[in-house]
Amino acid sequence: MVYKGKDKPSLEITLTDGQQNAFVPQYTTLDEIKGFVTITPHVETKIDQILVTFEGFVRTYVEKVGTASATSGRTEGFREIFRLTQPISEGTTSASGKMEAGKPLTVPFEFAVPIEALPKYCEHPVENEAVHRAHLQLPPTLGDPLTAVWGKSMKDDMAPDMTIVSYSVRARLASGYDDKNKRWMWIADLSRKVRVVPAVPEHPPLAVLDGKQDDYRLRKEKSIKKGTFQKKFGTLVMESAQPPSLHLPPLRTENPGPVTTMAKIKLRFEPASPEDQPPKLSSLVIKLKVATFFATKPMGDIPKRSSDFHYSSDRGLYVESLPLSSRCVEAVAWAKHTPPRTPPYQELAEHSIIESSIPAPSEFYKEGQDYYTARILAPITLPVTVEGNTNHKVFLPTFHTCLLARVYALDLHLTCRTPSASITMPEMHLKLPIQVSAAPSPDARPNISEGEAQAIARREAAESHPGNVAPPSPAYTEHDQSPGAIPSSPSHVNTPPMSRSPGPSTVYPGPVEFRRSAEYFETPRGLPPPDYNIQTSGRPNARTP
């Protein structure tokens, strides 16, 4: 039977996990999504299949730009991240599968946001295993204006229209099966979108090739002149490294604090002559570059160069630049260094430690020449996203998937003043990679079986109580009494730590002190070395092996 219009049963998805009244429900890794689906038939309806799923997908497209119509058009990419299906218990519907008109049916569901996708999600060729593991991590909800929210305010997640990552709880009803096309005949379909921002830990710093094969620059050297047509009076070196990540607070955090980190900038000035002094620093401007890489074909490596995504028929790039701060750095002082001609051996270690915190010399540096150093600590703070403020940006953690990636970078612009008046001031520019990580939910717990829970409880109970030990083996208590051997004495135990016995447990009488030093015992030949991994205590204990 074909159900049309008002004859189709109605569906309603209700959440019971505390977010039923939320503008957009928000979840992170291992959060539970609980609720029920209410099915209300308006006429007598035969139900052959009830399917309740929690699913996510990535969709991208790239517009082809060409002078000929044959080269114009659009290429699209789609990948399903996962699909979790709620088991439906037998007896939910009648044996005949028919539902009476006006008599609702409730189907409960319970899902948990997975830690990562299944390996089949990323089966295309990749450069290495690290890329494969990165592609299996869940991407956050992106590109959907209805889910880019903070509280009850709509926000901009800085994603282009060509990309979307969506998660939803979906309910479907089927009445009949099409044997010819091998598919169910769905008569009702309803989805409720949810916002997912997975927990992302801080990863090790990127291996930056300093602009040769990527977009980053961690070091810059520049010759400084006194004026436009005057001679060079020194070389300025600016150097930095990837700062710690910007760590987002857990979702649904009330009144979150600022998200901050610190960038350390090291400067080195090498004067052309002993009379030349370092330039006066002027200002430091910091901007955050938000780059979204997307493709319609799976990417085999982590995006490194933006030029690889320009003028491509199956790749694209969207970048936004956000000003973070502009501060005066005129108060930063220079420190003069005079390298020792031949440092004594006892000063070599101290000298190497000091040099490790100073930028390496430039290509124009002459050995033994005096130089100056300075250091700038630049705080990095994301624009605060709270209710009622003027900031409309919402930040997502750094991620890489097969079709989509979000990457952040810091642009540092340093200007300084030369001794002579000049229309233009020397400027130094660095571009540092920076990661945005996300904290997990404090209430998130892994969904484990009863047997796993019991095993964890036994392990925690064993770790919370000091262990029992069995009597020592005679091989360890019979010591060599030859001249020079240490005799037994009540003042100390002349045995090594005891190994666990496979026999019944024994309560050792009285406090025991274990000495680990080799001078207190000797291991007889032919026996394995003693096991030091043993818990000790100053009171009697018992443990069942």
JSON list of N, CA and C in Angstrom, two decimals, residues 409-463:
[
{"chain": "A", "resi": 409, "resn": "ALA", "atom": "N", "xyz": [47.00, 29.17, 11.70]},
{"chain": "A", "resi": 409, "resn": "ALA", "atom": "CA", "xyz": [48.37, 29.68, 11.68]},
{"chain": "A", "resi": 409, "resn": "ALA", "atom": "C", "xyz": [48.38, 31.08, 12.27]},
{"chain": "A", "resi": 410, "resn": "LEU", "atom": "N", "xyz": [49.52, 31.45, 12.86]},
{"chain": "A", "resi": 410, "resn": "LEU", "atom": "CA", "xyz": [49.72, 32.78, 13.43]},
{"chain": "A", "resi": 410, "resn": "LEU", "atom": "C", "xyz": [50.61, 33.60, 12.52]},
{"chain": "A", "resi": 411, "resn": "ASP", "atom": "N", "xyz": [50.17, 34.79, 12.19]},
{"chain": "A", "resi": 411, "resn": "ASP", "atom": "CA", "xyz": [50.98, 35.76, 11.45]},
{"chain": "A", "resi": 411, "resn": "ASP", "atom": "C", "xyz": [51.53, 36.78, 12.43]},
{"chain": "A", "resi": 412, "resn": "LEU", "atom": "N", "xyz": [52.86, 36.86, 12.53]},
{"chain": "A", "resi": 412, "resn": "LEU", "atom": "CA", "xyz": [53.52, 37.81, 13.42]},
{"chain": "A", "resi": 412, "resn": "LEU", "atom": "C", "xyz": [54.23, 38.86, 12.59]},
{"chain": "A", "resi": 413, "resn": "HIS", "atom": "N", "xyz": [53.87, 40.12, 12.77]},
{"chain": "A", "resi": 413, "resn": "HIS", "atom": "CA", "xyz": [54.49, 41.23, 12.04]},
{"chain": "A", "resi": 413, "resn": "HIS", "atom": "C", "xyz": [55.18, 42.15, 13.05]},
{"chain": "A", "resi": 414, "resn": "LEU", "atom": "N", "xyz": [56.49, 42.24, 12.95]},
{"chain": "A", "resi": 414, "resn": "LEU", "atom": "CA", "xyz": [57.28, 43.07, 13.85]},
{"chain": "A", "resi": 414, "resn": "LEU", "atom": "C", "xyz": [57.90, 44.22, 13.07]},
{"chain": "A", "resi": 415, "resn": "THR", "atom": "N", "xyz": [57.71, 45.42, 13.57]},
{"chain": "A", "resi": 415, "resn": "THR", "atom": "CA", "xyz": [58.32, 46.60, 12.95]},
{"chain": "A", "resi": 415, "resn": "THR", "atom": "C", "xyz": [59.29, 47.23, 13.93]},
{"chain": "A", "resi": 416, "resn": "CYS", "atom": "N", "xyz": [60.33, 47.87, 13.40]},
{"chain": "A", "resi": 416, "resn": "CYS", "atom": "CA", "xyz": [61.35, 48.51, 14.23]},
{"chain": "A", "resi": 416, "resn": "CYS", "atom": "C", "xyz": [61.75, 49.84, 13.59]},
{"chain": "A", "resi": 417, "resn": "ARG", "atom": "N", "xyz": [62.43, 50.68, 14.36]},
{"chain": "A", "resi": 417, "resn": "ARG", "atom": "CA", "xyz": [62.84, 52.01, 13.91]},
{"chain": "A", "resi": 417, "resn": "ARG", "atom": "C", "xyz": [64.35, 52.03, 13.70]},
{"chain": "A", "resi": 418, "resn": "THR", "atom": "N", "xyz": [64.77, 52.64, 12.61]},
{"chain": "A", "resi": 418, "resn": "THR", "atom": "CA", "xyz": [66.19, 52.76, 12.31]},
{"chain": "A", "resi": 418, "resn": "THR", "atom": "C", "xyz": [66.73, 54.07, 12.91]},
{"chain": "A", "resi": 419, "resn": "PRO", "atom": "N", "xyz": [68.04, 54.17, 13.11]},
{"chain": "A", "resi": 419, "resn": "PRO", "atom": "CA", "xyz": [68.60, 55.40, 13.71]},
{"chain": "A", "resi": 419, "resn": "PRO", "atom": "C", "xyz": [68.26, 56.66, 12.92]},
{"chain": "A", "resi": 420, "resn": "SER", "atom": "N", "xyz": [68.29, 56.60, 11.61]},
{"chain": "A", "resi": 420, "resn": "SER", "atom": "CA", "xyz": [67.97, 57.77, 10.80]},
{"chain": "A", "resi": 420, "resn": "SER", "atom": "C", "xyz": [66.50, 57.78, 10.44]},
{"chain": "A", "resi": 421, "resn": "ALA", "atom": "N", "xyz": [66.00, 58.97, 10.20]},
{"chain": "A", "resi": 421, "resn": "ALA", "atom": "CA", "xyz": [64.60, 59.10, 9.82]},
{"chain": "A", "resi": 421, "resn": "ALA", "atom": "C", "xyz": [64.37, 58.39, 8.49]},
{"chain": "A", "resi": 422, "resn": "SER", "atom": "N", "xyz": [63.27, 57.66, 8.40]},
{"chain": "A", "resi": 422, "resn": "SER", "atom": "CA", "xyz": [62.96, 56.92, 7.18]},
{"chain": "A", "resi": 422, "resn": "SER", "atom": "C", "xyz": [61.46, 56.89, 6.99]},
{"chain": "A", "resi": 423, "resn": "ILE", "atom": "N", "xyz": [61.06, 56.93, 5.74]},
{"chain": "A", "resi": 423, "resn": "ILE", "atom": "CA", "xyz": [59.63, 56.88, 5.46]},
{"chain": "A", "resi": 423, "resn": "ILE", "atom": "C", "xyz": [59.06, 55.51, 5.81]},
{"chain": "A", "resi": 424, "resn": "THR", "atom": "N", "xyz": [59.76, 54.47, 5.45]},
{"chain": "A", "resi": 424, "resn": "THR", "atom": "CA", "xyz": [59.32, 53.11, 5.75]},
{"chain": "A", "resi": 424, "resn": "THR", "atom": "C", "xyz": [60.17, 52.54, 6.87]},
{"chain": "A", "resi": 425, "resn": "MET", "atom": "N", "xyz": [59.53, 51.73, 7.71]},
{"chain": "A", "resi": 425, "resn": "MET", "atom": "CA", "xyz": [60.24, 51.08, 8.80]},
{"chain": "A", "resi": 425, "resn": "MET", "atom": "C", "xyz": [60.47, 49.62, 8.46]},
{"chain": "A", "resi": 426, "resn": "PRO", "atom": "N", "xyz": [61.62, 49.07, 8.83]},
{"chain": "A", "resi": 426, "resn": "PRO", "atom": "CA", "xyz": [61.88, 47.65, 8.56]},
{"chain": "A", "resi": 426, "resn": "PRO", "atom": "C", "xyz": [60.80, 46.79, 9.22]},
{"chain": "A", "resi": 427, "resn": "GLU", "atom": "N", "xyz": [60.41, 45.75, 8.54]},
{"chain": "A", "resi": 427, "resn": "GLU", "atom": "CA", "xyz": [59.35, 44.85, 9.02]},
{"chain": "A", "resi": 427, "resn": "GLU", "atom": "C", "xyz": [59.80, 43.42, 8.88]},
{"chain": "A", "resi": 428, "resn": "MET", "atom": "N", "xyz": [59.53, 42.62, 9.91]},
{"chain": "A", "resi": 428, "resn": "MET", "atom": "CA", "xyz": [59.83, 41.19, 9.91]},
{"chain": "A", "resi": 428, "resn": "MET", "atom": "C", "xyz": [58.52, 40.42, 10.02]},
{"chain": "A", "resi": 429, "resn": "HIS", "atom": "N", "xyz": [58.46, 39.30, 9.32]},
{"chain": "A", "resi": 429, "resn": "HIS", "atom": "CA", "xyz": [57.20, 38.53, 9.27]},
{"chain": "A", "resi": 429, "resn": "HIS", "atom": "C", "xyz": [57.49, 37.06, 9.49]},
{"chain": "A", "resi": 430, "resn": "LEU", "atom": "N", "xyz": [56.76, 36.44, 10.44]},
{"chain": "A", "resi": 430, "resn": "LEU", "atom": "CA", "xyz": [56.81, 35.00, 10.67]},
{"chain": "A", "resi": 430, "resn": "LEU", "atom": "C", "xyz": [55.40, 34.43, 10.56]},
{"chain": "A", "resi": 431, "resn": "LYS", "atom": "N", "xyz": [55.33, 33.17, 10.17]},
{"chain": "A", "resi": 431, "resn": "LYS", "atom": "CA", "xyz": [54.06, 32.45, 10.14]},
{"chain": "A", "resi": 431, "resn": "LYS", "atom": "C", "xyz": [54.23, 31.13, 10.86]},
{"chain": "A", "resi": 432, "resn": "LEU", "atom": "N", "xyz": [53.57, 30.99, 12.00]},
{"chain": "A", "resi": 432, "resn": "LEU", "atom": "CA", "xyz": [53.74, 29.83, 12.86]},
{"chain": "A", "resi": 432, "resn": "LEU", "atom": "C", "xyz": [52.51, 28.94, 12.80]},
{"chain": "A", "resi": 433, "resn": "PRO", "atom": "N", "xyz": [52.69, 27.63, 12.77]},
{"chain": "A", "resi": 433, "resn": "PRO", "atom": "CA", "xyz": [51.52, 26.75, 12.91]},
{"chain": "A", "resi": 433, "resn": "PRO", "atom": "C", "xyz": [51.05, 26.76, 14.35]},
{"chain": "A", "resi": 434, "resn": "ILE", "atom": "N", "xyz": [49.77, 26.62, 14.55]},
{"chain": "A", "resi": 434, "resn": "ILE", "atom": "CA", "xyz": [49.21, 26.54, 15.89]},
{"chain": "A", "resi": 434, "resn": "ILE", "atom": "C", "xyz": [48.00, 25.61, 15.84]},
{"chain": "A", "resi": 435, "resn": "GLN", "atom": "N", "xyz": [47.84, 24.84, 16.87]},
{"chain": "A", "resi": 435, "resn": "GLN", "atom": "CA", "xyz": [46.74, 23.89, 16.93]},
{"chain": "A", "resi": 435, "resn": "GLN", "atom": "C", "xyz": [45.66, 24.40, 17.87]},
{"chain": "A", "resi": 436, "resn": "VAL", "atom": "N", "xyz": [44.42, 24.12, 17.53]},
{"chain": "A", "resi": 436, "resn": "VAL", "atom": "CA", "xyz": [43.29, 24.36, 18.42]},
{"chain": "A", "resi": 436, "resn": "VAL", "atom": "C", "xyz": [42.79, 23.01, 18.89]},
{"chain": "A", "resi": 437, "resn": "SER", "atom": "N", "xyz": [42.92, 22.73, 20.17]},
{"chain": "A", "resi": 437, "resn": "SER", "atom": "CA", "xyz": [42.48, 21.47, 20.74]},
{"chain": "A", "resi": 437, "resn": "SER", "atom": "C", "xyz": [41.19, 21.69, 21.52]},
{"chain": "A", "resi": 438, "resn": "ALA", "atom": "N", "xyz": [40.56, 20.61, 21.94]},
{"chain": "A", "resi": 438, "resn": "ALA", "atom": "CA", "xyz": [39.28, 20.69, 22.64]},
{"chain": "A", "resi": 438, "resn": "ALA", "atom": "C", "xyz": [39.29, 19.73, 23.82]},
{"chain": "A", "resi": 439, "resn": "ALA", "atom": "N", "xyz": [38.79, 20.20, 24.96]},
{"chain": "A", "resi": 439, "resn": "ALA", "atom": "CA", "xyz": [38.76, 19.39, 26.17]},
{"chain": "A", "resi": 439, "resn": "ALA", "atom": "C", "xyz": [37.59, 18.42, 26.12]},
{"chain": "A", "resi": 440, "resn": "PRO", "atom": "N", "xyz": [37.74, 17.23, 26.71]},
{"chain": "A", "resi": 440, "resn": "PRO", "atom": "CA", "xyz": [36.62, 16.28, 26.75]},
{"chain": "A", "resi": 440, "resn": "PRO", "atom": "C", "xyz": [35.60, 16.70, 27.80]},
{"chain": "A", "resi": 441, "resn": "SER", "atom": "N", "xyz": [34.45, 16.07, 27.74]},
{"chain": "A", "resi": 441, "resn": "SER", "atom": "CA", "xyz": [33.42, 16.33, 28.73]},
{"chain": "A", "resi": 441, "resn": "SER", "atom": "C", "xyz": [33.81, 15.70, 30.06]},
{"chain": "A", "resi": 442, "resn": "PRO", "atom": "N", "xyz": [33.68, 16.40, 31.18]},
{"chain": "A", "resi": 442, "resn": "PRO", "atom": "CA", "xyz": [34.06, 15.80, 32.46]},
{"chain": "A", "resi": 442, "resn": "PRO", "atom": "C", "xyz": [33.15, 14.65, 32.86]},
{"chain": "A", "resi": 443, "resn": "ASP", "atom": "N", "xyz": [31.97, 14.54, 32.26]},
{"chain": "A", "resi": 443, "resn": "ASP", "atom": "CA", "xyz": [31.03, 13.48, 32.61]},
{"chain": "A", "resi": 443, "resn": "ASP", "atom": "C", "xyz": [31.05, 12.33, 31.62]},
{"chain": "A", "resi": 444, "resn": "ALA", "atom": "N", "xyz": [31.89, 12.42, 30.61]},
{"chain": "A", "resi": 444, "resn": "ALA", "atom": "CA", "xyz": [31.92, 11.37, 29.59]},
{"chain": "A", "resi": 444, "resn": "ALA", "atom": "C", "xyz": [32.57, 10.11, 30.13]},
{"chain": "A", "resi": 445, "resn": "ARG", "atom": "N", "xyz": [31.94, 8.99, 29.89]},
{"chain": "A", "resi": 445, "resn": "ARG", "atom": "CA", "xyz": [32.45, 7.70, 30.32]},
{"chain": "A", "resi": 445, "resn": "ARG", "atom": "C", "xyz": [32.32, 6.73, 29.15]},
{"chain": "A", "resi": 446, "resn": "PRO", "atom": "N", "xyz": [33.33, 5.86, 28.95]},
{"chain": "A", "resi": 446, "resn": "PRO", "atom": "CA", "xyz": [33.21, 4.89, 27.87]},
{"chain": "A", "resi": 446, "resn": "PRO", "atom": "C", "xyz": [32.11, 3.89, 28.14]},
{"chain": "A", "resi": 447, "resn": "ASN", "atom": "N", "xyz": [31.42, 3.48, 27.09]},
{"chain": "A", "resi": 447, "resn": "ASN", "atom": "CA", "xyz": [30.35, 2.50, 27.20]},
{"chain": "A", "resi": 447, "resn": "ASN", "atom": "C", "xyz": [30.97, 1.11, 27.14]},
{"chain": "A", "resi": 448, "resn": "ILE", "atom": "N", "xyz": [31.06, 0.45, 28.28]},
{"chain": "A", "resi": 448, "resn": "ILE", "atom": "CA", "xyz": [31.74, -0.84, 28.36]},
{"chain": "A", "resi": 448, "resn": "ILE", "atom": "C", "xyz": [30.76, -1.89, 28.84]},
{"chain": "A", "resi": 449, "resn": "SER", "atom": "N", "xyz": [31.14, -3.14, 28.64]},
{"chain": "A", "resi": 449, "resn": "SER", "atom": "CA", "xyz": [30.30, -4.25, 29.05]},
{"chain": "A", "resi": 449, "resn": "SER", "atom": "C", "xyz": [30.40, -4.48, 30.55]},
{"chain": "A", "resi": 450, "resn": "GLU", "atom": "N", "xyz": [29.52, -5.33, 31.06]},
{"chain": "A", "resi": 450, "resn": "GLU", "atom": "CA", "xyz": [29.54, -5.62, 32.49]},
{"chain": "A", "resi": 450, "resn": "GLU", "atom": "C", "xyz": [30.81, -6.35, 32.89]},
{"chain": "A", "resi": 451, "resn": "GLY", "atom": "N", "xyz": [31.29, -7.26, 32.04]},
{"chain": "A", "resi": 451, "resn": "GLY", "atom": "CA", "xyz": [32.53, -7.97, 32.36]},
{"chain": "A", "resi": 451, "resn": "GLY", "atom": "C", "xyz": [33.73, -7.03, 32.40]},
{"chain": "A", "resi": 452, "resn": "GLU", "atom": "N", "xyz": [33.78, -6.06, 31.46]},
{"chain": "A", "resi": 452, "resn": "GLU", "atom": "CA", "xyz": [34.87, -5.08, 31.48]},
{"chain": "A", "resi": 452, "resn": "GLU", "atom": "C", "xyz": [34.79, -4.20, 32.72]},
{"chain": "A", "resi": 453, "resn": "ALA", "atom": "N", "xyz": [33.59, -3.84, 33.12]},
{"chain": "A", "resi": 453, "resn": "ALA", "atom": "CA", "xyz": [33.44, -3.02, 34.33]},
{"chain": "A", "resi": 453, "resn": "ALA", "atom": "C", "xyz": [33.92, -3.77, 35.56]},
{"chain": "A", "resi": 454, "resn": "GLN", "atom": "N", "xyz": [33.61, -5.06, 35.64]},
{"chain": "A", "resi": 454, "resn": "GLN", "atom": "CA", "xyz": [34.07, -5.85, 36.78]},
{"chain": "A", "resi": 454, "resn": "GLN", "atom": "C", "xyz": [35.59, -5.99, 36.79]},
{"chain": "A", "resi": 455, "resn": "ALA", "atom": "N", "xyz": [36.19, -6.17, 35.61]},
{"chain": "A", "resi": 455, "resn": "ALA", "atom": "CA", "xyz": [37.64, -6.28, 35.56]},
{"chain": "A", "resi": 455, "resn": "ALA", "atom": "C", "xyz": [38.31, -4.98, 35.99]},
{"chain": "A", "resi": 456, "resn": "ILE", "atom": "N", "xyz": [37.75, -3.83, 35.56]},
{"chain": "A", "resi": 456, "resn": "ILE", "atom": "CA", "xyz": [38.30, -2.55, 35.98]},
{"chain": "A", "resi": 456, "resn": "ILE", "atom": "C", "xyz": [38.15, -2.35, 37.47]},
{"chain": "A", "resi": 457, "resn": "ALA", "atom": "N", "xyz": [37.00, -2.77, 38.04]},
{"chain": "A", "resi": 457, "resn": "ALA", "atom": "CA", "xyz": [36.79, -2.63, 39.48]},
{"chain": "A", "resi": 457, "resn": "ALA", "atom": "C", "xyz": [37.78, -3.49, 40.26]},
{"chain": "A", "resi": 458, "resn": "ARG", "atom": "N", "xyz": [38.05, -4.70, 39.79]},
{"chain": "A", "resi": 458, "resn": "ARG", "atom": "CA", "xyz": [39.04, -5.56, 40.48]},
{"chain": "A", "resi": 458, "resn": "ARG", "atom": "C", "xyz": [40.44, -4.95, 40.42]},
{"chain": "A", "resi": 459, "resn": "ARG", "atom": "N", "xyz": [40.78, -4.38, 39.27]},
{"chain": "A", "resi": 459, "resn": "ARG", "atom": "CA", "xyz": [42.10, -3.77, 39.14]},
{"chain": "A", "resi": 459, "resn": "ARG", "atom": "C", "xyz": [42.24, -2.56, 40.06]},
{"chain": "A", "resi": 460, "resn": "GLU", "atom": "N", "xyz": [41.20, -1.71, 40.11]},
{"chain": "A", "resi": 460, "resn": "GLU", "atom": "CA", "xyz": [41.26, -0.54, 40.98]},
{"chain": "A", "resi": 460, "resn": "GLU", "atom": "C", "xyz": [41.32, -0.95, 42.45]},
{"chain": "A", "resi": 461, "resn": "ALA", "atom": "N", "xyz": [40.59, -2.01, 42.82]},
{"chain": "A", "resi": 461, "resn": "ALA", "atom": "CA", "xyz": [40.64, -2.48, 44.20]},
{"chain": "A", "resi": 461, "resn": "ALA", "atom": "C", "xyz": [42.01, -3.01, 44.55]},
{"chain": "A", "resi": 462, "resn": "ALA", "atom": "N", "xyz": [42.64, -3.72, 43.59]},
{"chain": "A", "resi": 462, "resn": "ALA", "atom": "CA", "xyz": [43.99, -4.25, 43.84]},
{"chain": "A", "resi": 462, "resn": "ALA", "atom": "C", "xyz": [45.01, -3.13, 43.98]},
{"chain": "A", "resi": 463, "resn": "GLU", "atom": "N", "xyz": [44.83, -2.03, 43.18]},
{"chain": "A", "resi": 463, "resn": "GLU", "atom": "CA", "xyz": [45.78, -0.93, 43.25]},
{"chain": "A", "resi": 463, "resn": "GLU", "atom": "C", "xyz": [45.59, -0.06, 44.49]}
]
